[in-house]
Coordinates of C-alpha atoms in Angstrom, one line a residue:
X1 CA -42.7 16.1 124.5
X2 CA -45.5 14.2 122.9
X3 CA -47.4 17.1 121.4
X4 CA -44.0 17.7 119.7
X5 CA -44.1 14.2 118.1
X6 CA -45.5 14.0 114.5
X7 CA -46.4 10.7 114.8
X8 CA -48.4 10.9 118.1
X9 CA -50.1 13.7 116.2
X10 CA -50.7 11.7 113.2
X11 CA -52.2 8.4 115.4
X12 CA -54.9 11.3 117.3
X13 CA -55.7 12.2 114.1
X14 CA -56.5 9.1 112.4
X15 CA -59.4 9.1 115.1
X16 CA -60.9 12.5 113.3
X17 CA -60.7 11.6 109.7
X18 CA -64.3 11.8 109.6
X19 CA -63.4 15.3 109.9
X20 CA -60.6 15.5 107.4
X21 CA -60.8 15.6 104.0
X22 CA -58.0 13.9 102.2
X23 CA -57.7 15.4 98.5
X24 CA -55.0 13.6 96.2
X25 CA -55.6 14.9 93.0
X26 CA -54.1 12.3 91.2
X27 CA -54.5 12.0 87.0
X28 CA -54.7 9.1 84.8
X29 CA -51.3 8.3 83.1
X30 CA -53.1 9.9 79.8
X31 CA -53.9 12.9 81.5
X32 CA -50.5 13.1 83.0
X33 CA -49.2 12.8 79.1
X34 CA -51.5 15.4 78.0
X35 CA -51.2 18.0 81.1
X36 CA -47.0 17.7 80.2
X37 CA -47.2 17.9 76.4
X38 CA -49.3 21.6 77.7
X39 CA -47.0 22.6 80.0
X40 CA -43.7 21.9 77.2
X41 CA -45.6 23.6 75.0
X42 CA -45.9 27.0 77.5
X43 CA -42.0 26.6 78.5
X44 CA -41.1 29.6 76.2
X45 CA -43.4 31.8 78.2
X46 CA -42.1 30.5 82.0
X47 CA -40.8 33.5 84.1
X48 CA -36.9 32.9 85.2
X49 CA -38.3 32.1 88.7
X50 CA -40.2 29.0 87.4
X51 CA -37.3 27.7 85.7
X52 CA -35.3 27.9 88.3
X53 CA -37.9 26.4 90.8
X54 CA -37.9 23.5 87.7
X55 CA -34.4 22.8 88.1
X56 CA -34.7 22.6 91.6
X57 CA -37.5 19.8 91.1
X58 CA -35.3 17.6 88.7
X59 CA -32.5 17.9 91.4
X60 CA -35.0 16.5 93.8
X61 CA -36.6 13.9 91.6
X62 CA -33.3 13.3 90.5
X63 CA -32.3 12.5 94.0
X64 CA -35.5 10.7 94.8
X65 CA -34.5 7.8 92.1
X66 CA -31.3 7.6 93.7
X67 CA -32.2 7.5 97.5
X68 CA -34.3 4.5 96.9
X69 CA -31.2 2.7 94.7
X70 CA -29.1 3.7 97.9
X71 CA -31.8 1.8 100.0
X72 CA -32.1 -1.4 98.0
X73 CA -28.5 -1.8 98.1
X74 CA -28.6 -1.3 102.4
X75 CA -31.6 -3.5 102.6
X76 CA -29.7 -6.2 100.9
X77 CA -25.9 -6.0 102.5
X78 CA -28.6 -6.0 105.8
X79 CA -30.6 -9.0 104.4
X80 CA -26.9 -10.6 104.2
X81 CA -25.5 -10.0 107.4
X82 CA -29.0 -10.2 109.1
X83 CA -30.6 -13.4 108.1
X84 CA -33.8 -13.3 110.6
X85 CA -35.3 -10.1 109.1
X86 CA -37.0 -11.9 105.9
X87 CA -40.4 -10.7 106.5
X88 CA -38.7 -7.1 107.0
X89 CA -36.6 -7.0 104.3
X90 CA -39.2 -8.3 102.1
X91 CA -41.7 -5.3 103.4
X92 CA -39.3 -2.6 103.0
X93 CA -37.9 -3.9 99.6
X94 CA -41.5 -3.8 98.4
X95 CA -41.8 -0.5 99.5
X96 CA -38.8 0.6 98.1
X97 CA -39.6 -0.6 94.4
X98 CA -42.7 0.8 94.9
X99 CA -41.8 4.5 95.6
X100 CA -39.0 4.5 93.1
X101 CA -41.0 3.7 90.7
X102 CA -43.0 6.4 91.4
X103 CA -39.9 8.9 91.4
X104 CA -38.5 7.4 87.9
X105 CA -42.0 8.8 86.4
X106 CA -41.3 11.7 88.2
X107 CA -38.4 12.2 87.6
X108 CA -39.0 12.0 83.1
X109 CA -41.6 14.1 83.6
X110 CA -39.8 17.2 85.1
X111 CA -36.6 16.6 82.3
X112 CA -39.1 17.4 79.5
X113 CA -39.3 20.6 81.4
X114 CA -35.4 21.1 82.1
X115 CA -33.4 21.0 78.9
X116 CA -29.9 19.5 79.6
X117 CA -28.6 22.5 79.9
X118 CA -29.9 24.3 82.5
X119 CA -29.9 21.1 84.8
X120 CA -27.5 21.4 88.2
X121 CA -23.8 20.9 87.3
X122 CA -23.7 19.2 91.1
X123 CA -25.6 15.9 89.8
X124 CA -22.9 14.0 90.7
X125 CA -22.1 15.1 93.8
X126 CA -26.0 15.0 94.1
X127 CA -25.8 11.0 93.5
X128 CA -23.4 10.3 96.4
X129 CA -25.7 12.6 98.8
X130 CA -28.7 10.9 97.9
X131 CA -27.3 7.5 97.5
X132 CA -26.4 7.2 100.8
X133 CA -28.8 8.8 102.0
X134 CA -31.0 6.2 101.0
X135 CA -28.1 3.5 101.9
X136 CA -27.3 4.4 105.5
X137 CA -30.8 4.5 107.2
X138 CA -31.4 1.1 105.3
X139 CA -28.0 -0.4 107.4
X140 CA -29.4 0.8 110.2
X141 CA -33.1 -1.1 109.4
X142 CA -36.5 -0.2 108.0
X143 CA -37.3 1.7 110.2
X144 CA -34.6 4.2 110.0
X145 CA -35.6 4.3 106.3
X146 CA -39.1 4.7 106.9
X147 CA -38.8 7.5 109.0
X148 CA -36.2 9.2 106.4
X149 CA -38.5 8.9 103.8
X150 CA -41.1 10.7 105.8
X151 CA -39.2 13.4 106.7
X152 CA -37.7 14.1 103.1
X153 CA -41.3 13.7 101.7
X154 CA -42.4 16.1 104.0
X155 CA -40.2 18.5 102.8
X156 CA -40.6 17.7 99.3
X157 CA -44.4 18.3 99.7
X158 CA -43.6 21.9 101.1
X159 CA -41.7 22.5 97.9
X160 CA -44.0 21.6 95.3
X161 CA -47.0 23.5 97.6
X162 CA -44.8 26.9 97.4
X163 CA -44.4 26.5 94.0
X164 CA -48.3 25.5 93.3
X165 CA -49.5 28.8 95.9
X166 CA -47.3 31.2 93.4
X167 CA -48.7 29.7 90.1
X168 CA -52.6 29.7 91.9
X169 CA -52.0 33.2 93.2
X170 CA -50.8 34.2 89.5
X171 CA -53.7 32.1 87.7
X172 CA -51.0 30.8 85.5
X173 CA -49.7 28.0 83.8
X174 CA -52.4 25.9 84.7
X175 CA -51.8 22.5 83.2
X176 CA -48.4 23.0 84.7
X177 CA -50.0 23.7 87.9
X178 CA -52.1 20.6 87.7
X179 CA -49.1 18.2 87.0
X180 CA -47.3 19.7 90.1
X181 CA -50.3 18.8 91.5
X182 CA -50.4 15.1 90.4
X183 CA -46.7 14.8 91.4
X184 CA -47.2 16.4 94.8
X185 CA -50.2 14.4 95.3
X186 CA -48.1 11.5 95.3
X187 CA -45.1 12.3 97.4
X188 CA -48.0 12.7 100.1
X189 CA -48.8 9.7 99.6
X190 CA -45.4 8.4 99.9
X191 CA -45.1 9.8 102.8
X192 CA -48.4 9.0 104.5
X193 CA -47.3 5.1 103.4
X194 CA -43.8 5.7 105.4
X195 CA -46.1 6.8 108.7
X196 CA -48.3 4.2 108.5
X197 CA -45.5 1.6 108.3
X198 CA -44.1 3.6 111.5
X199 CA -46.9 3.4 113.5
X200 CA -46.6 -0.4 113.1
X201 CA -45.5 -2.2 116.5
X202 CA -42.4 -2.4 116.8
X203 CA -41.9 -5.5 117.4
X204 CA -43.2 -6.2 113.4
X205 CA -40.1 -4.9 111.9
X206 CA -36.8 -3.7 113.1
X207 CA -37.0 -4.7 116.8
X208 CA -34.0 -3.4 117.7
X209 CA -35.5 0.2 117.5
X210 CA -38.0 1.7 120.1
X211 CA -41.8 2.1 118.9
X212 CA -41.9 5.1 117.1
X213 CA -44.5 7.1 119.6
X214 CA -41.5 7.6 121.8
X215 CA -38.2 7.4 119.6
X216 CA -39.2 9.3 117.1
X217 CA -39.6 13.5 116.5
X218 CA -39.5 16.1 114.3
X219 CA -41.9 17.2 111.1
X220 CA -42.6 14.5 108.7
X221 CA -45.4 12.7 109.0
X222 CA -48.6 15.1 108.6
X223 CA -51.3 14.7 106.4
X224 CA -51.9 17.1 103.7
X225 CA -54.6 18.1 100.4
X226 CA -53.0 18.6 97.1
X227 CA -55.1 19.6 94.6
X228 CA -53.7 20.3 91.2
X229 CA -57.1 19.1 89.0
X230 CA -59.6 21.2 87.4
X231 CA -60.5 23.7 90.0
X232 CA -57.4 25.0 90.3
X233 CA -57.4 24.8 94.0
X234 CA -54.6 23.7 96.0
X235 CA -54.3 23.8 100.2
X236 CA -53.0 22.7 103.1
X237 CA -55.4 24.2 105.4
X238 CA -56.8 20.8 105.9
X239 CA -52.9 19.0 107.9
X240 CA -52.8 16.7 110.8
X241 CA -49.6 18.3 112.2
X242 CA -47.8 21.6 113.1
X243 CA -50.7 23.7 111.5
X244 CA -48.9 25.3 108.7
X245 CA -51.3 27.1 106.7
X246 CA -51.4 28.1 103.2

C-alpha cells in the first residue's frame, strides 16, 4: 500500500522540512586528511570488533567503485542499442561519475585503515557481484539504477550508523568516529540524490517504467542526520521513513 512506499513517504515529507533538520556533517578534504592520519595513528589500539567492522567497510567501498564501473558500462551498451535516450543517458552518466568519484575517496580512505592483509580474500568474487550489480539495473534504464542505488545506500547508511552508535556509546576513537561520519554523511546524500531523481516524472527519463509513486517499494529512500563533527553526536531520530530510531 502507499504508506508502505518509501518514496510516497519521502514526497509527504518534503512538505515538512521546515520541521526536519538535515545534518550532513561533511569535512573539508584537509580535515578529512587530518581526521585519517588520527585515526592510522590509533589503529594499534582498535578492539578486534572494529577491525573487523573496517574490513567490512573496504568490502563495501570496495564494491561501491565497482557498481558504478558496472553502470557506466550498461548505460553505454543502452546508449548503443537505444539511441533516443540522450538526455537520459547523459543524466544518469553524470550521476554515475559523480557518485563514483565519491566512492574512490572512500574507498582510499578506508585502505589506510585495512592493511592488505586482513582485507576479504572474496574481492574477486566481490567484483563480479558488484559489477553487475551496477551493470544490470543500467540495461534495464536509469531508473532501475536509481532506485538500486537508493536501496544499497540505504543500507550502507545503516552500516556506518551501527558502527558510529558503538564508537559514541564507548566515547572512543573519536576522529575515527568523525570520518565515519563524513563518509556516511555522504552516502546519504547519494542516496537522497537517487530519490530525488526518482520522484522525477516519469516521462523525463526511462518512459518505459511506471512513475515511481506506484512501481516502486521497499526501504531506501529516507532521509537521515549523520553527524560525525565536533560534538560527537550522531542520530537518526530525525528520518523521513519507517521510523527506525537510534
Amino acid at each position: 500500500g502507499e504508506n508502505g512506499n518509501p518514496l510516497i513517504r519521502w514526497e509527504r515529507g518534503k512538505g515538512k522540512k521546515e520541521r526536519i533538520h538535515f545534518l550532513f556533517m561533511r569535512v573539508s578534504t584537509n580535515k578529512r586528511l587530518l581526521l585519517l592520519s588520527a585515526a592510522v595513528r590509533d589503529l594499534p589500539h582498535f578492539p578486534a570488533w572494529l577491525r573487523t567492522e573496517l574490513v567490512t567497510n573496504h568490502a563495501g567501498e570496495y564494491g561501491a567503485v565497482h557498481i558504478y564501473r558496472g553502470a557506466r558500462v550498461g548505460l553505454n551498451l543502452r546508449k548503443t542499442f537505444l539511441r533516443g535516450e540522450c538526455a537520459c543517458y547523459e543524466d544518469a552518466l553524470s550521476f554515475v561519475d559523480h557518485h563514483q568519484q565519491h566512492e574512490e575517496e572512500h574507498l582510499k580512505v578506508i585502505e589506510k585503515l585495512v592493511p592488505v592483509g586482513e582485507r576479504t580474500k572474496l574481492l574477486p568474487l566481490w567484483t563480479i557481484a558488484a559489477t553487475l550489480t551496477g551493470f544490470l539495473p543500467s540495461i534495464l534504464g536509469a531508473r532501475a539504477l536509481y532506485w538500486t542505488v537508493a536501496s544499497v545506500e540505504d543500507f550502507v547508511e545503516d552500516h556506518y550508523t551501527d558502527q558510529i552508535q558503538a564508537l559514541l556509546t564507548q566515547n572512543a576513537h573519536v576522529e575515527l568516529r568523525q570520518l565515519l561520519g563524513d563518509l556516511c554523511a555522504e552516502e546519504v546524500q547519494h542516496k537522497r540524490e537517487a530519490v530525488e531523481s526518482l520522484l522525477q516524472p516519469s516521462h523525463v527519463c526511462g518512459a518505459t517504467y511506471r512513475s515511481p509513486k506506484t512501481h516502486i517499494s521497499g526501504n531506501g529512500a529516507e532521509a537521515a542526520e549523520c553527524d560525525g563533527g565536533e560534538g560527537g553526536s550522531f542520530g537518526k531520530e530525525k528520518r523521513v521513513g519507517h521510523g527506525k530510531n537510534a
